[in-house]
Short mmCIF file of C-alpha atoms in Angstrom, two decimals:
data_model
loop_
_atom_site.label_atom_id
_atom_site.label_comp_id
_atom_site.label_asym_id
_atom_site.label_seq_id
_atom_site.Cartn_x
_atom_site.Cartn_y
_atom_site.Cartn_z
CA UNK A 23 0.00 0.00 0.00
CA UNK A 24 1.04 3.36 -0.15
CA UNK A 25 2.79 4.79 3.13
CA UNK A 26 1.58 7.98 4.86
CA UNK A 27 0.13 10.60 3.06
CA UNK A 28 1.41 14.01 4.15
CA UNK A 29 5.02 12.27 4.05
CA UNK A 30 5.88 10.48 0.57
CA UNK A 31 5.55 12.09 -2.31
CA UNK A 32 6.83 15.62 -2.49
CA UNK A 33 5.92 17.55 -5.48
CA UNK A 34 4.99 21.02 -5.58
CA UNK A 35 3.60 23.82 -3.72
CA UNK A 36 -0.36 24.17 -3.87
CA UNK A 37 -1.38 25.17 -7.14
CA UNK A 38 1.82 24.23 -9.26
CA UNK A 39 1.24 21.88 -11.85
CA UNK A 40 4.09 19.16 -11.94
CA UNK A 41 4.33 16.28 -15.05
CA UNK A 42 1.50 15.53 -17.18
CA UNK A 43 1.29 13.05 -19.93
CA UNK A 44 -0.33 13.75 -23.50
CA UNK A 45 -3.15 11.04 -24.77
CA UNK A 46 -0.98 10.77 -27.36
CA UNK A 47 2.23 10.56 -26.33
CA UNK A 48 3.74 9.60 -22.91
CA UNK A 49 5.84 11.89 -21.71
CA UNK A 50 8.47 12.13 -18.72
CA UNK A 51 8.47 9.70 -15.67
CA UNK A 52 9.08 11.17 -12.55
CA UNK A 53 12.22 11.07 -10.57
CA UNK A 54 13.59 13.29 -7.57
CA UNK A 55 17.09 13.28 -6.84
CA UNK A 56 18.09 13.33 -3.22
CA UNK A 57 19.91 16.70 -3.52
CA UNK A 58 16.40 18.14 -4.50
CA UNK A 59 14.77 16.84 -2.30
CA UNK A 60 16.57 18.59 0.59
CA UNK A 61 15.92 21.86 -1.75
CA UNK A 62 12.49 21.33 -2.04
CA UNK A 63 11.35 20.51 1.83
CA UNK A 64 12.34 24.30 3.14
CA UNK A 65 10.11 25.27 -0.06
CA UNK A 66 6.97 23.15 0.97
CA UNK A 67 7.74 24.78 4.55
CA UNK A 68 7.24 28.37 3.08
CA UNK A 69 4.56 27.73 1.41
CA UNK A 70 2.09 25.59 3.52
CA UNK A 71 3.56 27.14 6.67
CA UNK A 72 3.75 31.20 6.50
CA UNK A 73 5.14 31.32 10.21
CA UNK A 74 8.63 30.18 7.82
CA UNK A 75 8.43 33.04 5.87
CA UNK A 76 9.69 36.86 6.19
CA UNK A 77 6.29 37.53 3.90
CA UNK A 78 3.73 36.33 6.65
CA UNK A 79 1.01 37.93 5.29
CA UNK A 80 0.87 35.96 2.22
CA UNK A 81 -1.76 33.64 3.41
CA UNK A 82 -1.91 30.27 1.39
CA UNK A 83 -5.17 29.92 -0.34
CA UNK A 84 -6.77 27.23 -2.18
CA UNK A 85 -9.69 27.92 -5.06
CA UNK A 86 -12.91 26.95 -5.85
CA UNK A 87 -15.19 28.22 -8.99
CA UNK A 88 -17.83 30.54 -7.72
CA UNK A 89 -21.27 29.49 -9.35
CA UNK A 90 -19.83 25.90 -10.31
CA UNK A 91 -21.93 23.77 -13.16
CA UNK A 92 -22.99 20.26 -12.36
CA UNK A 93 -20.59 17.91 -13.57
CA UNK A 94 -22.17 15.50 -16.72
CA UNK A 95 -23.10 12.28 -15.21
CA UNK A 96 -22.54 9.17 -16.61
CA UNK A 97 -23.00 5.50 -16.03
CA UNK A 98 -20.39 2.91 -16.90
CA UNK A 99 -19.49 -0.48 -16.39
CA UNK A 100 -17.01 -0.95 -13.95
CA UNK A 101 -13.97 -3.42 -14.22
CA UNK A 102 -14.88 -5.33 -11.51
CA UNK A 103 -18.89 -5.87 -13.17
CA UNK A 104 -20.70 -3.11 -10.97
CA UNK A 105 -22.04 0.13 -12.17
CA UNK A 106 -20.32 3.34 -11.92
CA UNK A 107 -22.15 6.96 -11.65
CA UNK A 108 -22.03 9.86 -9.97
CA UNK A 109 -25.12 9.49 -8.93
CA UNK A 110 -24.48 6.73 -6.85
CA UNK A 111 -22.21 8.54 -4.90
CA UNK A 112 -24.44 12.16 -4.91
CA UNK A 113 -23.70 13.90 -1.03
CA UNK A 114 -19.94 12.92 -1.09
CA UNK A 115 -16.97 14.73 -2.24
CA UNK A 116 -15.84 12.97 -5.69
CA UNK A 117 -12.24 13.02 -7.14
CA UNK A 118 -12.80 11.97 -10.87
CA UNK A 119 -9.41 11.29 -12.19
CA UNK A 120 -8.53 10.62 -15.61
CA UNK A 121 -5.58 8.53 -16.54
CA UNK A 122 -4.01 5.98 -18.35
CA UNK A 123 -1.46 3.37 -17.36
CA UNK A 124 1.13 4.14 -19.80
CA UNK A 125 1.26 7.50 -18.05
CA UNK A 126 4.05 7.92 -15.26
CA UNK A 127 2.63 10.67 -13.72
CA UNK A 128 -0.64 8.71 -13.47
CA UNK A 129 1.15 6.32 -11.53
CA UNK A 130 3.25 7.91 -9.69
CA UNK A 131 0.28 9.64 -7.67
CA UNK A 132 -1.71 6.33 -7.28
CA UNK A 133 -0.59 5.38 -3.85
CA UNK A 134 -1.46 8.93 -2.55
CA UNK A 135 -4.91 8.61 -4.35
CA UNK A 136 -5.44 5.21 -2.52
CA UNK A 137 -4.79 6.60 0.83
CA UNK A 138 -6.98 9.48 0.42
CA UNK A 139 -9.47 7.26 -0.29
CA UNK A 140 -9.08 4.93 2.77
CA UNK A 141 -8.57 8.17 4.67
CA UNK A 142 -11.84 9.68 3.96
CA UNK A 143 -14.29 6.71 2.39
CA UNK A 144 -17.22 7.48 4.55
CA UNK A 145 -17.73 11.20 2.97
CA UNK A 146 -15.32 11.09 -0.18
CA UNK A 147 -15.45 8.50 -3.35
CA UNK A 148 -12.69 8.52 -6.17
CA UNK A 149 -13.75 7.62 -9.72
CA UNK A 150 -11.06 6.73 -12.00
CA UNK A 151 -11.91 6.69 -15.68
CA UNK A 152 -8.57 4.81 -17.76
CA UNK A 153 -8.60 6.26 -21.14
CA UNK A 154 -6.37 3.29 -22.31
CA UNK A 155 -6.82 1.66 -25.62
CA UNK A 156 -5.05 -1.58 -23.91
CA UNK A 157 -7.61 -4.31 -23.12
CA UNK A 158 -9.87 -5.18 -19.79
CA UNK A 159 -7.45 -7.64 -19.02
CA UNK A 160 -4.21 -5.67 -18.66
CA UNK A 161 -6.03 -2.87 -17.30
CA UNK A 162 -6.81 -5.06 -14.13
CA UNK A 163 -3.55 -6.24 -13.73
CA UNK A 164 -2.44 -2.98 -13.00
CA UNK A 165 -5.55 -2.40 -10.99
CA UNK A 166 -4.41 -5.35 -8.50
CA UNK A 167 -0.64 -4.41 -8.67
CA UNK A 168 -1.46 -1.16 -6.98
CA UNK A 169 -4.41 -2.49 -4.67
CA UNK A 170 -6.77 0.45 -6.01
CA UNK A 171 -9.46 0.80 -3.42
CA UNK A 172 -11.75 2.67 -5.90
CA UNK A 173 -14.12 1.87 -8.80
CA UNK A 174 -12.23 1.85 -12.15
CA UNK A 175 -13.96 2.23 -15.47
CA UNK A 176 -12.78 3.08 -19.02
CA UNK A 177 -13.60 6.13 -20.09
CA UNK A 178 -15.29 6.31 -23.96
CA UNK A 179 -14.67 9.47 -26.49
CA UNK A 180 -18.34 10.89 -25.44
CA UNK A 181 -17.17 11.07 -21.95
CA UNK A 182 -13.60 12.85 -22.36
CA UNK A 183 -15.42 15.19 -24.67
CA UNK A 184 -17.93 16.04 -21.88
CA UNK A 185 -15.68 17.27 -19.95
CA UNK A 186 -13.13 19.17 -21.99
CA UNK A 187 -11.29 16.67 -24.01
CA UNK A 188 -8.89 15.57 -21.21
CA UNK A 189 -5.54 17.52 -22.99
CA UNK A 190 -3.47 15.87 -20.44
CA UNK A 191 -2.85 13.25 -18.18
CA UNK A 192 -3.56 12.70 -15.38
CA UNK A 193 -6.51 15.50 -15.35
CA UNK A 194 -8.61 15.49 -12.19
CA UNK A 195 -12.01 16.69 -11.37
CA UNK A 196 -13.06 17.52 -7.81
CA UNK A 197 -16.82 17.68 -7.10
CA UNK A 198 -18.72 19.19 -4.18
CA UNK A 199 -21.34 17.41 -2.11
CA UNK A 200 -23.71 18.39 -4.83
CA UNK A 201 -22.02 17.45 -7.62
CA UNK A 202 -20.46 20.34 -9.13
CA UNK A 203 -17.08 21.13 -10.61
CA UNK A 204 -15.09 23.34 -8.04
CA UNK A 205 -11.88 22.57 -9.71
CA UNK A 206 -9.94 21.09 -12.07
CA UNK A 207 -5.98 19.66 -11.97
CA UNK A 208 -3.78 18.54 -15.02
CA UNK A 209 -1.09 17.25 -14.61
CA UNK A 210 0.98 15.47 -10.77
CA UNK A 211 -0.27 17.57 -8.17
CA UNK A 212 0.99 17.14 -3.95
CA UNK A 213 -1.60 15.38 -2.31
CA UNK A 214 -2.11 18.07 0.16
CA UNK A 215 -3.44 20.23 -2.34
CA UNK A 216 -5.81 17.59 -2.65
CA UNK A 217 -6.94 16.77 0.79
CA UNK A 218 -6.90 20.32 1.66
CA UNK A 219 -9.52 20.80 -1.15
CA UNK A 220 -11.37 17.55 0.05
CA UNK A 221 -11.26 19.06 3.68
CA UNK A 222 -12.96 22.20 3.05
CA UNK A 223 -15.65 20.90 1.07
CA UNK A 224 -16.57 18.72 3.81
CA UNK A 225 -16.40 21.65 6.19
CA UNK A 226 -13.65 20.39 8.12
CA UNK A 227 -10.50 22.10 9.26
CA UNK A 228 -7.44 23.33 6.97
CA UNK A 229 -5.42 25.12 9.27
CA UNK A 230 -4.44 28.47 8.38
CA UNK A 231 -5.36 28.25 4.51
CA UNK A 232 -8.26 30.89 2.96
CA UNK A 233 -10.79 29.65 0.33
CA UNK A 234 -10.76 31.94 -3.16
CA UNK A 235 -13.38 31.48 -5.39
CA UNK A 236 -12.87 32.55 -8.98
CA UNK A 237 -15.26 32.82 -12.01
CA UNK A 238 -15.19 29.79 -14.79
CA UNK A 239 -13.79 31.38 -17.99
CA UNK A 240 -13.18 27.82 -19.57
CA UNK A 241 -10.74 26.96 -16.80
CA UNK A 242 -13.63 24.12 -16.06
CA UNK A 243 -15.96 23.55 -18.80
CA UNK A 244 -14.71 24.85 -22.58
CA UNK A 245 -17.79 26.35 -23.21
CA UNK A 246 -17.34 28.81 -20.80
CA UNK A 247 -14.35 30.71 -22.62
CA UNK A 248 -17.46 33.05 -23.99
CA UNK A 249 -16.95 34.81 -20.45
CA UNK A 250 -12.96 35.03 -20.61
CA UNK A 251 -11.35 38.61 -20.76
CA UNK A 252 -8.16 37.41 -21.39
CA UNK A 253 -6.37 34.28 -23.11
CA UNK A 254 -3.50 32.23 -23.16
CA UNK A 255 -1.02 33.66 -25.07
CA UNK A 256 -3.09 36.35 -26.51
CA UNK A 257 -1.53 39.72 -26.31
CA UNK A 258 -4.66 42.38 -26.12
CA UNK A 259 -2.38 44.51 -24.87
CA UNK A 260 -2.02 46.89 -28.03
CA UNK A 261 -6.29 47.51 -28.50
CA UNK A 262 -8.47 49.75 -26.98
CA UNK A 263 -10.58 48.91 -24.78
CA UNK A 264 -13.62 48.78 -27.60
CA UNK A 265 -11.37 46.87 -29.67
CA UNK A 266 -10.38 44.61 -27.31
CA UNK A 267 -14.64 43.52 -27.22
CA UNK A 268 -14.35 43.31 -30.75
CA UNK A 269 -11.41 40.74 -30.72
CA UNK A 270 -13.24 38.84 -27.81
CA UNK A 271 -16.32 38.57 -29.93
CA UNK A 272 -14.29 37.38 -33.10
CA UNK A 273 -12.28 34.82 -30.88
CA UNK A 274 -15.44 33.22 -29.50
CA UNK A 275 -17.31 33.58 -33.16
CA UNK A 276 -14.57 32.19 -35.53
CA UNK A 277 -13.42 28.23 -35.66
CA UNK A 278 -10.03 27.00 -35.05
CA UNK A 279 -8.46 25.37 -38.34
CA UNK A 280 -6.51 22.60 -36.72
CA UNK A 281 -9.71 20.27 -36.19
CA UNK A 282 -10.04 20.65 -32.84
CA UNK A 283 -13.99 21.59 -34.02
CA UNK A 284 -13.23 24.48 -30.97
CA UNK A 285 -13.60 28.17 -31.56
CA UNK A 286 -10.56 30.45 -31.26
CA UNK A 287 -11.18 31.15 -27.83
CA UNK A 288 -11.91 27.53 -27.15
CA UNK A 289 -8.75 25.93 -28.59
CA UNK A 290 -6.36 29.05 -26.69
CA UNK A 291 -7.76 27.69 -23.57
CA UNK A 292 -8.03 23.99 -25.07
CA UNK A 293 -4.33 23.69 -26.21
CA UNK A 294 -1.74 26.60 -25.56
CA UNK A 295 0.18 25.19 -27.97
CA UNK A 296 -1.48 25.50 -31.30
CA UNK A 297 0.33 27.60 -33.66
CA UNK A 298 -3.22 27.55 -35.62
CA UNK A 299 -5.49 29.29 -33.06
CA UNK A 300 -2.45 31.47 -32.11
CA UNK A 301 -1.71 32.78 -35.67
CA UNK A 302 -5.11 33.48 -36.23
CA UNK A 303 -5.86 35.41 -32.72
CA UNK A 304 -2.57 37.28 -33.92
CA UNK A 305 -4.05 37.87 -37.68
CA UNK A 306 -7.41 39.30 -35.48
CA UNK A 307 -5.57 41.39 -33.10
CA UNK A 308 -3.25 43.25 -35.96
CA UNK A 309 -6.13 44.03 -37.82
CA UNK A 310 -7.67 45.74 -35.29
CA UNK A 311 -4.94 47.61 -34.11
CA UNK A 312 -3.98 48.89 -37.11
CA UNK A 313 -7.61 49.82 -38.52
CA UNK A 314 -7.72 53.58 -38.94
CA UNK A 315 -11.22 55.26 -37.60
CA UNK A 316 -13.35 56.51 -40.86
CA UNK A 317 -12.07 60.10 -41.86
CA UNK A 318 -15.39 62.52 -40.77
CA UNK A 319 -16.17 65.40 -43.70
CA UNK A 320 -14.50 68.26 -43.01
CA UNK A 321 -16.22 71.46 -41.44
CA UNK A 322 -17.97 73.68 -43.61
CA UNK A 323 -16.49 77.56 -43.18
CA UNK A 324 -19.61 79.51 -41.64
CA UNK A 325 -21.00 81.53 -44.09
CA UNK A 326 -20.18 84.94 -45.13
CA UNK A 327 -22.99 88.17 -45.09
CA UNK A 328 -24.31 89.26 -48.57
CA UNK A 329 -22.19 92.28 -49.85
CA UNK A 330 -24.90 94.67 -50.81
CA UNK A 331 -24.54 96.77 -53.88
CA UNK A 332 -25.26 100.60 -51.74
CA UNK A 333 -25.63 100.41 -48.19
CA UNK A 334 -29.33 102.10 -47.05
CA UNK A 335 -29.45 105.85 -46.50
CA UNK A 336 -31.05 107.83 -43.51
CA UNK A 337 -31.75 110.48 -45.12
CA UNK A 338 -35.20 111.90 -45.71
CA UNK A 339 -36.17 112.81 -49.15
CA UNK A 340 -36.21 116.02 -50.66
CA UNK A 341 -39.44 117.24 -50.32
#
């Protein structure tokens, strides 16, 4: 099994996103040399524990989407022959963790994943979806290797999609008592980040950490880049303020080109690394800034008093 929790696996302060695997291709498998180890514990110490730092009033916070959306609910077939919804588990705090087990990082935060489960399995249920392509069988051998103490269920295209396309691995959902997104992790994350999140949902205590809430701009759920202001690696910088709407409105009203079937705004959020979307945000946001206003016709002079031909006379007539 996996060892204590708070004490294993150091990765990263809260927030920081460590490893992450592509769907397509697997990338780097974690391993911490000694030497950075000893660098990284004072770090952890500043961060979780401000009484360590100079800065003491930079209070740690964690953050949760203000007005979440219910998460899509599904109903699968587990490995093990029993069904698996979110339904079933409706008045808990849910972890729904997508993964695969070609993915190191996947792996690597399994054992803390297990013990957060046996930790808190009266008020907290993990769902892991595998988005392998390898079959049932090999799936469950890695299943029983690790002793997972949670359901495990492969994930289909119609799923991923509902929930963002799952860009990286391992990408975790956590859901609040009634079933809404509060946040979303890609990539190997320190499980305190995660039981601190689990903690306060369930009202219990997290020490000297403060709960943000921010606003879903596609963070959470794509569709919800129609709200964002700004984008990744979008440089409004140069527009006006009026312009800067009219880029906004283009972003969200145009379709990306590299058949992500996303708009503009979608795929910037989707995938920071399309040259397509970026190229054309860039195409949008030159245009703009270098669109002259329309010229207005020019004033007309006022105009000038009627030269009469012999100015009037006061004098009386001769009689």
């Amino acid at each position: 099994m996996g060892g204590e929790l708070l004490t294993r696996n150091l990765n990263c302060p809260l927030g920081v996103v460590r490893a992450l695997c592509s769907p397509i291709v697997d990338a780097m498998r974690r391993a911490v040399h000694p030497r950075f180890v000893l660098f990284l514990i004072p770090s952890l110490l500043l961060c979780f524990f401000p009484s360590y730092s100079a800065a003491q009033d930079q209070q740690p916070a964690i953050r949760f989407v203000r007005n979440p959306d219910p998460a899509p609910d599904f109903k699968l077939m587990g490995l093990d022959g029993k069904p698996v919804t979110l339904a079933d588990s409706h008045g808990k705090v849910i972890l729904l963790n997508f993964w695969a087990t070609w993915c190191g990082p996947c792996r690597a935060e399994l054992y803390d994943l297990i013990d957060l489960q046996a930790k808190y399995k009266d008020r907290f249920q993990i769902l892991s979806l595998i988005v392998d392509d390898d079959d049932s069988a090999t799936i469950q051998a890695v299943v029983e290797k690790y002793g997972i103490n949670y359901p495990v269920a492969l994930a289909p295209n119609e799923i991923r999609m509902q929930y963002g396309g799952i860009a990286a691995l391992p990408t975790s959902f956590m859901l609040d008592t009634e079933g809404r997104i509060v946040q979303k992790h890609e990539g190997l994350r320190d499980p305190r980040l995660y039981e601190t999140e689990i903690r306060a949902l369930l009202g219990l205590p997290i020490g000297n950490l403060r709960v943000e809430t921010f606003d879903d701009t596609g963070q959470i759920f794509i569709k919800n880049a129609v709200r964002a202001t700004e984008l990744p690696g979008v440089d409004l910088s140069k527009l006006t303020p009026e312009q800067k709407i009219v880029a906004l409105h283009k972003f969200n009203a145009e379709g990306c080109n590299c058949g992500c079937q996303y708009t503009l705004a979608q795929c910037r959020i989707y995938d920071r690394n399309c040259q397509i979307s970026k190229t054309a945000t860039e195409k949008i946001i030159a245009a703009l800034a270098h669109r002259t206003p329309p010229k207005s016709e020019p004033d007309s002079p006022p105009p000038q008093p009627a030269l009469s031909a012999s100015p009037p006379t006061s004098e009386k007539p001769l009689e």
